[in-house]
CSV table of C-alpha atoms in Angstrom, one decimal:
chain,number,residue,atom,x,y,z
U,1,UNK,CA,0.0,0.0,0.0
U,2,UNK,CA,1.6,4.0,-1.2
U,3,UNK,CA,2.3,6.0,2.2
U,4,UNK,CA,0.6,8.8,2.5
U,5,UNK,CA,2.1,11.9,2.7
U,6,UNK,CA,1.4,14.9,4.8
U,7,UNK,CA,1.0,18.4,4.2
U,8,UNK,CA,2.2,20.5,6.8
U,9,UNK,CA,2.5,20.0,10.8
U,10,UNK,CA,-1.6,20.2,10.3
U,11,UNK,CA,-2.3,19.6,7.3
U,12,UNK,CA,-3.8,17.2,5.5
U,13,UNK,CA,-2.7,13.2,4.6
U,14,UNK,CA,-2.5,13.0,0.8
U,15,UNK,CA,-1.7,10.5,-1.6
U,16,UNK,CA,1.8,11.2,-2.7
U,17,UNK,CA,0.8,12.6,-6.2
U,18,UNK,CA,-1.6,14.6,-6.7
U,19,UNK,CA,-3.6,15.8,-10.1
U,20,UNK,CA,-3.8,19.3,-11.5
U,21,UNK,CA,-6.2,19.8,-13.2
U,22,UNK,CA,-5.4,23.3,-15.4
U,23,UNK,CA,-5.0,21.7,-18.8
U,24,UNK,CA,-8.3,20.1,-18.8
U,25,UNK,CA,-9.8,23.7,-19.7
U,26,UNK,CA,-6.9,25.8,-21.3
U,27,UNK,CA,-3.7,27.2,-21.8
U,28,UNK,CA,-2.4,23.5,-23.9
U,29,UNK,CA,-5.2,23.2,-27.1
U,30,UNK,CA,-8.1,21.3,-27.8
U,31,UNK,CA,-10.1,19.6,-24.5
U,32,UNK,CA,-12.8,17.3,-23.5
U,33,UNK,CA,-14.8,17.2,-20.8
U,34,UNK,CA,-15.6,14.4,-20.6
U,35,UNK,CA,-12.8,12.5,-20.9
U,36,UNK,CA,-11.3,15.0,-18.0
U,37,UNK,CA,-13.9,14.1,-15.4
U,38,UNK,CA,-13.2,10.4,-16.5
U,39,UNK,CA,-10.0,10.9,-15.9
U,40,UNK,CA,-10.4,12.6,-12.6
U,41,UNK,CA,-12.4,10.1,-11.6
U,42,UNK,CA,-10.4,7.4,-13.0
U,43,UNK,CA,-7.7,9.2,-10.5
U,44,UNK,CA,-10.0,8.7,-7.8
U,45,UNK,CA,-10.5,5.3,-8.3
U,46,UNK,CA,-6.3,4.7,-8.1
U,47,UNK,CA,-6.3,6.1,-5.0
U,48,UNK,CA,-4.8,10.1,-5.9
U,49,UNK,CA,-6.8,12.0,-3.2
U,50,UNK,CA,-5.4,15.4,-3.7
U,51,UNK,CA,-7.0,17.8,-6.7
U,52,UNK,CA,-5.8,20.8,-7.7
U,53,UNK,CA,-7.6,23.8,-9.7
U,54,UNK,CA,-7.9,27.6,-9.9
U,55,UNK,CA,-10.3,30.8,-10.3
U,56,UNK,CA,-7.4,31.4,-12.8
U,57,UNK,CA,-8.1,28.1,-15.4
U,58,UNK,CA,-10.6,28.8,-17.4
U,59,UNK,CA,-11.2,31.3,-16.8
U,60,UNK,CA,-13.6,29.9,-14.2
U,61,UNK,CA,-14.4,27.0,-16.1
U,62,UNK,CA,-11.7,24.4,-14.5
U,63,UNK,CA,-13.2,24.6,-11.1
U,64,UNK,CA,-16.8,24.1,-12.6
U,65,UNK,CA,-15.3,21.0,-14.3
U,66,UNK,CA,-13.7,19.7,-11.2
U,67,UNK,CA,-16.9,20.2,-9.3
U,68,UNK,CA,-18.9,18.1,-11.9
U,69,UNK,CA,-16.4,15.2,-11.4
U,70,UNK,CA,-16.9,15.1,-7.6
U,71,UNK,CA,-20.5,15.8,-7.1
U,72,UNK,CA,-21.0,12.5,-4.9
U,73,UNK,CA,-17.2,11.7,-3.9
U,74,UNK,CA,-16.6,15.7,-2.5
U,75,UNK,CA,-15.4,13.2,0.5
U,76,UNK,CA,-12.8,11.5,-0.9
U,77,UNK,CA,-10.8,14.3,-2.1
U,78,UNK,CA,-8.6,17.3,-0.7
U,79,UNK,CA,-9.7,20.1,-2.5
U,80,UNK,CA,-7.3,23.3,-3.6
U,81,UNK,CA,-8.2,26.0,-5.2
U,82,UNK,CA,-6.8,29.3,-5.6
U,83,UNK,CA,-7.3,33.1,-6.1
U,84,UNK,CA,-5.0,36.5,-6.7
U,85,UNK,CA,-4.3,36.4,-10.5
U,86,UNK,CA,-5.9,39.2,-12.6
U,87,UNK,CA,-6.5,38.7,-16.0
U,88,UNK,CA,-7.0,41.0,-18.5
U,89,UNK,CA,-9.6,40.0,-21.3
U,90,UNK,CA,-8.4,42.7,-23.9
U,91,UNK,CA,-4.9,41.7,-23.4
U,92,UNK,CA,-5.0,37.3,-23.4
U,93,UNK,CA,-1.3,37.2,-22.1
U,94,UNK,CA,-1.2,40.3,-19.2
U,95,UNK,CA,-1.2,39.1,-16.0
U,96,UNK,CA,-1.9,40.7,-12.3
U,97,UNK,CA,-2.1,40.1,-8.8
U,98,UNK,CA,-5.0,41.3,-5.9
U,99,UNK,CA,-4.6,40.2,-2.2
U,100,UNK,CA,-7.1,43.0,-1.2
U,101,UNK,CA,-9.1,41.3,2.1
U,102,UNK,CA,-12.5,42.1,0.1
U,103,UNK,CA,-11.0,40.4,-3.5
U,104,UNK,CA,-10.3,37.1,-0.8
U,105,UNK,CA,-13.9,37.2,0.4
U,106,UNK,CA,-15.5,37.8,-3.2
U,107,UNK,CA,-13.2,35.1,-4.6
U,108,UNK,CA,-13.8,32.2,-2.3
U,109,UNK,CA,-17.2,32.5,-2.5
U,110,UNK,CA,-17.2,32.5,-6.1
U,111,UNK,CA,-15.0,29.4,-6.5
U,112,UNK,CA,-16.8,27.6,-3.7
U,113,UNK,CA,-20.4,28.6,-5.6
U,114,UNK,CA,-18.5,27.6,-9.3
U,115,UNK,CA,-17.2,24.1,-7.6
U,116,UNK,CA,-20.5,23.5,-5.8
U,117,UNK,CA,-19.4,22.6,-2.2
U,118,UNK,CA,-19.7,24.1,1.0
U,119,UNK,CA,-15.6,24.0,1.7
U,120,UNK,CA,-12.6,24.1,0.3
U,121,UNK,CA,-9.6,22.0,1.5
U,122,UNK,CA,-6.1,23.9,0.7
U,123,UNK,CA,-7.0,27.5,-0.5
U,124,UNK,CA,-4.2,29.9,-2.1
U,125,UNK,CA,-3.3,32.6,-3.2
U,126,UNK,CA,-2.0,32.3,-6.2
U,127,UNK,CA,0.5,35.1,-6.6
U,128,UNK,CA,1.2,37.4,-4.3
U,129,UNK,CA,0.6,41.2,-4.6
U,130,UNK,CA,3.1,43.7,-4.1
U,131,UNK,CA,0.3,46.6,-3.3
U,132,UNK,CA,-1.1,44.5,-0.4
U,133,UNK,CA,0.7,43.5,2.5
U,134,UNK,CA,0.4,39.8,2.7
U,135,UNK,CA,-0.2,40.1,6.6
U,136,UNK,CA,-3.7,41.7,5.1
U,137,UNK,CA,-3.9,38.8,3.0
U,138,UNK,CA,-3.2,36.3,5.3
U,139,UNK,CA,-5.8,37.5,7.5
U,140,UNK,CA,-9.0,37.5,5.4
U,141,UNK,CA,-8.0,33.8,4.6
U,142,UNK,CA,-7.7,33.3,8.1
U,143,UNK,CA,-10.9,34.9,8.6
U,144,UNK,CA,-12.2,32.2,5.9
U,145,UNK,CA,-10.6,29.7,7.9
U,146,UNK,CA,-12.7,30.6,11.5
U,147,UNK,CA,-15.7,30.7,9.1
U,148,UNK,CA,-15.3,27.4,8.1
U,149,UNK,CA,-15.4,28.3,4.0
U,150,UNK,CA,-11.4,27.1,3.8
U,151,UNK,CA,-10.0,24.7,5.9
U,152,UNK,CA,-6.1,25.2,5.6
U,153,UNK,CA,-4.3,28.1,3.7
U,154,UNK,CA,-1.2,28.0,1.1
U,155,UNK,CA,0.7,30.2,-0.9
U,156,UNK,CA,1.9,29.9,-4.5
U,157,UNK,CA,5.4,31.2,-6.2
U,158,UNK,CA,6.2,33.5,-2.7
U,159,UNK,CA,9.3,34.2,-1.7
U,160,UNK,CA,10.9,32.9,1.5
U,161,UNK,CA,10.9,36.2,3.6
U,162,UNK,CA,7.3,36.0,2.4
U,163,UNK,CA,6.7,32.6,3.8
U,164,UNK,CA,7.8,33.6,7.1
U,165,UNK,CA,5.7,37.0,7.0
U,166,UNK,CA,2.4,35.0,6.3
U,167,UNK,CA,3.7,31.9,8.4
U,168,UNK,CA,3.2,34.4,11.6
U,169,UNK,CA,0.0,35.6,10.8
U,170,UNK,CA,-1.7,32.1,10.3
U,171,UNK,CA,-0.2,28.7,9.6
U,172,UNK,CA,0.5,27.9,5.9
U,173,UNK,CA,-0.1,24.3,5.4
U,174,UNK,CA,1.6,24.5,1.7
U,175,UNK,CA,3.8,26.4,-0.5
U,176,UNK,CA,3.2,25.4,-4.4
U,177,UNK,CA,5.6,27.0,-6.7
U,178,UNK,CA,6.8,25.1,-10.2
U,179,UNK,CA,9.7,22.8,-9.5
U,180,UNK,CA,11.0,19.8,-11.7
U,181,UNK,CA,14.6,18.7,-12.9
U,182,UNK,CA,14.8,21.4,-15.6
U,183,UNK,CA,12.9,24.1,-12.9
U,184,UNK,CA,15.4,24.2,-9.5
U,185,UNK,CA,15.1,27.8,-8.1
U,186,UNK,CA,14.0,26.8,-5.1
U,187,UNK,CA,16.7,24.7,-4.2
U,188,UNK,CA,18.7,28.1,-4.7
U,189,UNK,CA,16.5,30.8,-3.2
U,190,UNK,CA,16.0,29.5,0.1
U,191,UNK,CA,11.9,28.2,-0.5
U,192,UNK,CA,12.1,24.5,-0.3
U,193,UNK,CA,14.4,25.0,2.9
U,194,UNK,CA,12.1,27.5,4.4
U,195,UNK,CA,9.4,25.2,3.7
U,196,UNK,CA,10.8,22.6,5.5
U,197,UNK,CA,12.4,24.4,8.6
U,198,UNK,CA,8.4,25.3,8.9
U,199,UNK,CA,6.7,22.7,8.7
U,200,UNK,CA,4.9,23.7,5.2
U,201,UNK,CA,4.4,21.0,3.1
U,202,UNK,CA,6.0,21.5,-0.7
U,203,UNK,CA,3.7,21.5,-3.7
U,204,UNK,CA,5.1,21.1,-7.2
U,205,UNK,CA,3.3,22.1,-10.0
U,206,UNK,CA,4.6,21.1,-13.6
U,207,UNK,CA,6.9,18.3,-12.3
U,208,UNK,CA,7.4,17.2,-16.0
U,209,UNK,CA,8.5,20.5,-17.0
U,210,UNK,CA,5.2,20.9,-18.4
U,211,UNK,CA,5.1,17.8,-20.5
U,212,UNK,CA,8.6,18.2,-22.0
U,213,UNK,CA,10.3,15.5,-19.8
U,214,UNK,CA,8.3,13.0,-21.0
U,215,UNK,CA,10.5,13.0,-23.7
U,216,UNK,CA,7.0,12.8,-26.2
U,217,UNK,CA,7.5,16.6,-27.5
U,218,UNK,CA,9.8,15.9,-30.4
U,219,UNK,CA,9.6,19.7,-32.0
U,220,UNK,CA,7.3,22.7,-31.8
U,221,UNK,CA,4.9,21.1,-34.5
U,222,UNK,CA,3.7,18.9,-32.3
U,223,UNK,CA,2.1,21.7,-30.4
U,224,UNK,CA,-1.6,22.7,-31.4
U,225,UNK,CA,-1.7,26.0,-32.9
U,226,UNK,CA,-3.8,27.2,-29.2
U,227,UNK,CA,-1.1,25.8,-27.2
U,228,UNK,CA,0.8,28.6,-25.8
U,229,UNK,CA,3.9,26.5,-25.3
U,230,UNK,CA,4.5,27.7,-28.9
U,231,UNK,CA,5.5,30.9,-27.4
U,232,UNK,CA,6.9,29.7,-24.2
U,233,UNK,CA,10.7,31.1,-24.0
U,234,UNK,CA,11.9,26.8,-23.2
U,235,UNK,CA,10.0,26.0,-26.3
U,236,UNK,CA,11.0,28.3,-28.9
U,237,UNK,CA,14.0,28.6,-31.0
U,238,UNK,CA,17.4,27.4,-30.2
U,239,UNK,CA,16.1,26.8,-26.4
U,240,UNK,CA,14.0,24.2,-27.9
U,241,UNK,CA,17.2,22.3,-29.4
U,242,UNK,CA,19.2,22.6,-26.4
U,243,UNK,CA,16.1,21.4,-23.9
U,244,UNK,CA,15.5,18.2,-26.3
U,245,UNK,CA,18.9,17.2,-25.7
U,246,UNK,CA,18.8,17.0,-22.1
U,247,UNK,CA,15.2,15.3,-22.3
U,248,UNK,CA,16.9,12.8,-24.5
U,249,UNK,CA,19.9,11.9,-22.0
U,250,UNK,CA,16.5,11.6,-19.2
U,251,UNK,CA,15.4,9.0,-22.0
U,252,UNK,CA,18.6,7.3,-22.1
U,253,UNK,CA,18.4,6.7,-18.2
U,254,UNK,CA,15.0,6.0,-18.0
U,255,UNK,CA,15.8,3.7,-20.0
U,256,UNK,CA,18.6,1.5,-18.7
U,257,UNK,CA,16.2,1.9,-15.5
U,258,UNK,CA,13.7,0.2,-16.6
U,259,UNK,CA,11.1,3.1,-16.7
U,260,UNK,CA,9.8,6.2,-18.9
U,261,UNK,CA,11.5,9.2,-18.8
U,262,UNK,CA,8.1,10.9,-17.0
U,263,UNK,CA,8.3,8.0,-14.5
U,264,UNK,CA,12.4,9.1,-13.8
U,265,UNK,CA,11.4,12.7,-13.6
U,266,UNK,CA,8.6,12.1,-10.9
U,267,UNK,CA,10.2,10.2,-8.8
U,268,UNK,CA,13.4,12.9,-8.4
U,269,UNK,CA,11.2,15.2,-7.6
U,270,UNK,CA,9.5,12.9,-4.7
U,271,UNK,CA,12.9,12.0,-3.4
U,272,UNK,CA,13.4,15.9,-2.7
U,273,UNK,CA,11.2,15.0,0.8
U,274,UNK,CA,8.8,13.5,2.3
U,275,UNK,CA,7.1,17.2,2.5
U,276,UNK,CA,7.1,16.8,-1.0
U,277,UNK,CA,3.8,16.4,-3.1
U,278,UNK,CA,3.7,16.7,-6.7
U,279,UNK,CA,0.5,17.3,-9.1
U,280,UNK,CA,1.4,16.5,-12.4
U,281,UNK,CA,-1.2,17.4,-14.7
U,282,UNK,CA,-3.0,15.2,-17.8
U,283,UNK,CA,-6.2,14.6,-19.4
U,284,UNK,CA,-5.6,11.5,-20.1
U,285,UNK,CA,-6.1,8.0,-18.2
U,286,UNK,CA,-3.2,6.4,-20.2
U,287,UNK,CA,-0.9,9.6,-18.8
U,288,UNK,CA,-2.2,9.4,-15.4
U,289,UNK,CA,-1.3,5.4,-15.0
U,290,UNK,CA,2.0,6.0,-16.8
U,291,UNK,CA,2.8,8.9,-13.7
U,292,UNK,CA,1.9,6.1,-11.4
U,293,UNK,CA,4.3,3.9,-11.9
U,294,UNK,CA,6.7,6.3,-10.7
U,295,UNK,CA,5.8,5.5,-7.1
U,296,UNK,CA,7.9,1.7,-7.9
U,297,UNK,CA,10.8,3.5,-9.1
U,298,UNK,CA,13.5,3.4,-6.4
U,299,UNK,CA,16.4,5.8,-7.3
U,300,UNK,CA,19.7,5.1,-5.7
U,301,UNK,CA,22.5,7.4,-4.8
U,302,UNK,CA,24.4,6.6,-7.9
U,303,UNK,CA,21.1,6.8,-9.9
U,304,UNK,CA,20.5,10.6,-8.6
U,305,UNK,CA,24.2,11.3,-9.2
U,306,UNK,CA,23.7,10.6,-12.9
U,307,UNK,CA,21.0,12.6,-13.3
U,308,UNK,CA,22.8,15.5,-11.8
U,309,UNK,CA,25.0,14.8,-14.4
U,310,UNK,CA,22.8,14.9,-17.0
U,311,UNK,CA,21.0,17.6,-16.0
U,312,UNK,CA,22.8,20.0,-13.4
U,313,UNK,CA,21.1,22.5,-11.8
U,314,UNK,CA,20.4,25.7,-13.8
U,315,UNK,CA,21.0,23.7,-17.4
U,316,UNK,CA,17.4,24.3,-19.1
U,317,UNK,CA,17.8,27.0,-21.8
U,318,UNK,CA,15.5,29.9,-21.2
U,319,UNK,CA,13.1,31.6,-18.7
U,320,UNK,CA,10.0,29.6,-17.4
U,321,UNK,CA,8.2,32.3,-18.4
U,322,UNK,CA,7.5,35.6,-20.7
U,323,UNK,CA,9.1,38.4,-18.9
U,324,UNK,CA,5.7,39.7,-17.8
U,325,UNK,CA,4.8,36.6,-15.7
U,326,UNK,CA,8.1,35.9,-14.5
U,327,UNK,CA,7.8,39.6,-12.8
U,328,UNK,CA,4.9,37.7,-10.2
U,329,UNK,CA,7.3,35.4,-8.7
U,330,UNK,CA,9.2,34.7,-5.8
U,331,UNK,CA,8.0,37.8,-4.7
C-alpha cells in the first residue's frame, strides 16, 4: 500500500501525487470534458486524493469541471483552489495580482459557488501582490478559515521572507511554486528549505516540466496551434534544441532503469522529501497510469548522481516564463 504523505505539521494526509487539473480547460489546445472528469475520476479510483484547480483556469471554467467530477465523492478528495491572478480579457497574455481582504472574500465565495461545495480543502493565493501587505492577505484567509469556508491556507510562487511573514500571521499548510529537474530555483533561493524548517508541506506544479520531460515533445509542431507553449521562451527557438537534448539523455536513463522518462522525472522530484507532493497534470487516463508507476521506481544514490550529471542544476535554456509573468514570482 503507497504512504501517505502529509502536508504540513496540520495539514492534511495526501496521496503522494496529486492531479492538476489546469490543462483540462486551457492554456495546452483542444479539450474534453468528458474524458477529464473520466480521468479525474479514474484518478479517484487509483487512490490520488489530492485535486488541484484555480479561479485562474478557465477562466472559471476548470473549477466548474472539477466540481462536476466530484458531485458524490466531494469526500474522498482534498480540494485546492486558488485566487490573486488578474486577467485581463483585452490583453490574453497580461497578468496581475489582488490580495485585497474584500477580492479574498469575493473570490472564495465565487469558486466555492463555481465548484459546488460548502468548503474548500487547501486554499491559495495564487501570486502574491506587491500593493497589499500579505499580513492583510493572510488574514481574510484566516478569517475564511474561522468561518469554516477554507480549511487550511497556502501560498503559490512567494518568496521565502514572504513565507515567514504569512507563516506568523496564520499557519501555511503549503507552498506550491513550479519545480521539476529542468525548474530548480528553489533549491537556490532558500523556499524549499524554508518550507521545511516550517513545517509547510511542498507543492510542485509542472513536475514534467510541463510535459517536456516526457520525452513525447519531439519539435514545436507537435504543439496545437492554441497551445501557448508555442511561445513559451523553453519551447521556442534554439532553447528548444538545447532542452531536447537534455530530455533525451532523461530517455537514455530511464531507459537503462527500466522506466519512462516521465516516471524518472517524478520520482526525483518525490525523493526531494517526504514534505514533497507533486501534481502532475494530464487529461488523459493512459498519462495518469504512466505517472503512477513512478511511485515503484527506487532511485539510488548513484542513480541521482547521474541525473545531476545529465542535467545540473540551472542547465534548461530559457526563462520559465514571458518576462511579464516571470515579474509575479518569488515575490
Amino acid at each position: 500500500m503507497t504512504a501517505m504523505r502529509k502536508l504540513g505539521r496540520v495539514g492534511p494526509e495526501v496521496f503522494p501525487l496529486g492531479l492538476g487539473c489546469m490543462g483540462m480547460s486551457e492554456f495546452y489546445g483542444a479539450h474534453d470534458d468528458a474524458e477529464s472528469i473520466r480521468t479525474i475520476n479514474h484518478a479517484i479510483d487509483r487512490g490520488i486524493n489530492f485535486i488541484d484547480t484555480a479561479d485562474i483556469y478557465g477562466p472559471h471554467t476548470n473549477e466548474a469541471l472539477v466540481g462536476r467530477a466530484l458531485a458524490g465523492r466531494r469526500d474522498k478528495v482534498v480540494l485546492a483552489t486558488k485566487f490573486g491572478i488578474v486577467r485581463d480579457a483585452a490583453n490574453p497574455g497580461a497578468r496581475g495580482a489582488n490580495g485585497r481582504p474584500e477580492y479574498v472574500r469575493a473570490s472564495c465565495d465565487a469558486s466555492l459557488k463555481r465548484l459546488g461545495v460548502d468548503h474548500i480543502d487547501l486554499y491559495y493565493q495564487h501570486r502574491v501582490d506587491p500593493d497589499t501587505p500579505i499580513e492583510e492577505t493572510v488574514g481574510a484567509m484566516a478569517d475564511l478559515v474561522k468561518a469554516g469556508k477554507v480549511r487550511w491556507i497556502g501560498l503559490s510562487e512567494a518568496g521565502a521572507a514572504t513565507i515567514e511573514r504569512a507563516h506568523a500571521v496564520h499557519p501555511v499548510t503549503a507552498l506550491q511554486s513550479e519545480y521539476s529537474l529542468w525548474t530548480r530555483d528553489v533549491d537556490e533561493n532558500g523556499i524549499l528549505a524554508t518550507c521545511q524548517r516550517l513545517g509547510i508541506g511542498f507543492v510542485p506544479y509542472s513536475p514534467l516540466g510541463r510535459g517536456f520531460l516526457t520525452g513525447a515533445i519531439r519539435t514545436p509542431d507537435d504543439f496545437e496551434p492554441d497551445d501557448y507553449r508555442r511561445t513559451s521562451p523553453r519551447f521556442t527557438g534554439e532553447n528548444f534544441a538545447r532542452n531536447l537534448k537534455l530530455v533525451d539523455a532523461v530517455r537514455e536513463l530511464a531507459a537503462a532503469k527500466g522506466c519512462t522518462a516521465a516516471q524518472l522525472a517524478l520520482a526525483w522530484v518525490l525523493t526531494r522529501g517526504e514534505h514533497v507532493v507533486p501534481i502532475p497534470g494530464t487529461r488523459r487516463i493512459a498519462n495518469l497510469d504512466d505517472n503512477l508507476g513512478a511511485l515503484d521506481v527506487t532511485l539510488s544514490a548513484r542513480d541521482l548522481a547521474d541525473i545531476d550529471a545529465v542535467f545540473p542544476l540551472g542547465a534548461a535554456a530559457g526563462t520559465r516564463y514571458a518576462e511579464q509573468v516571470m515579474s509575479l514570482l518569488s515575490r
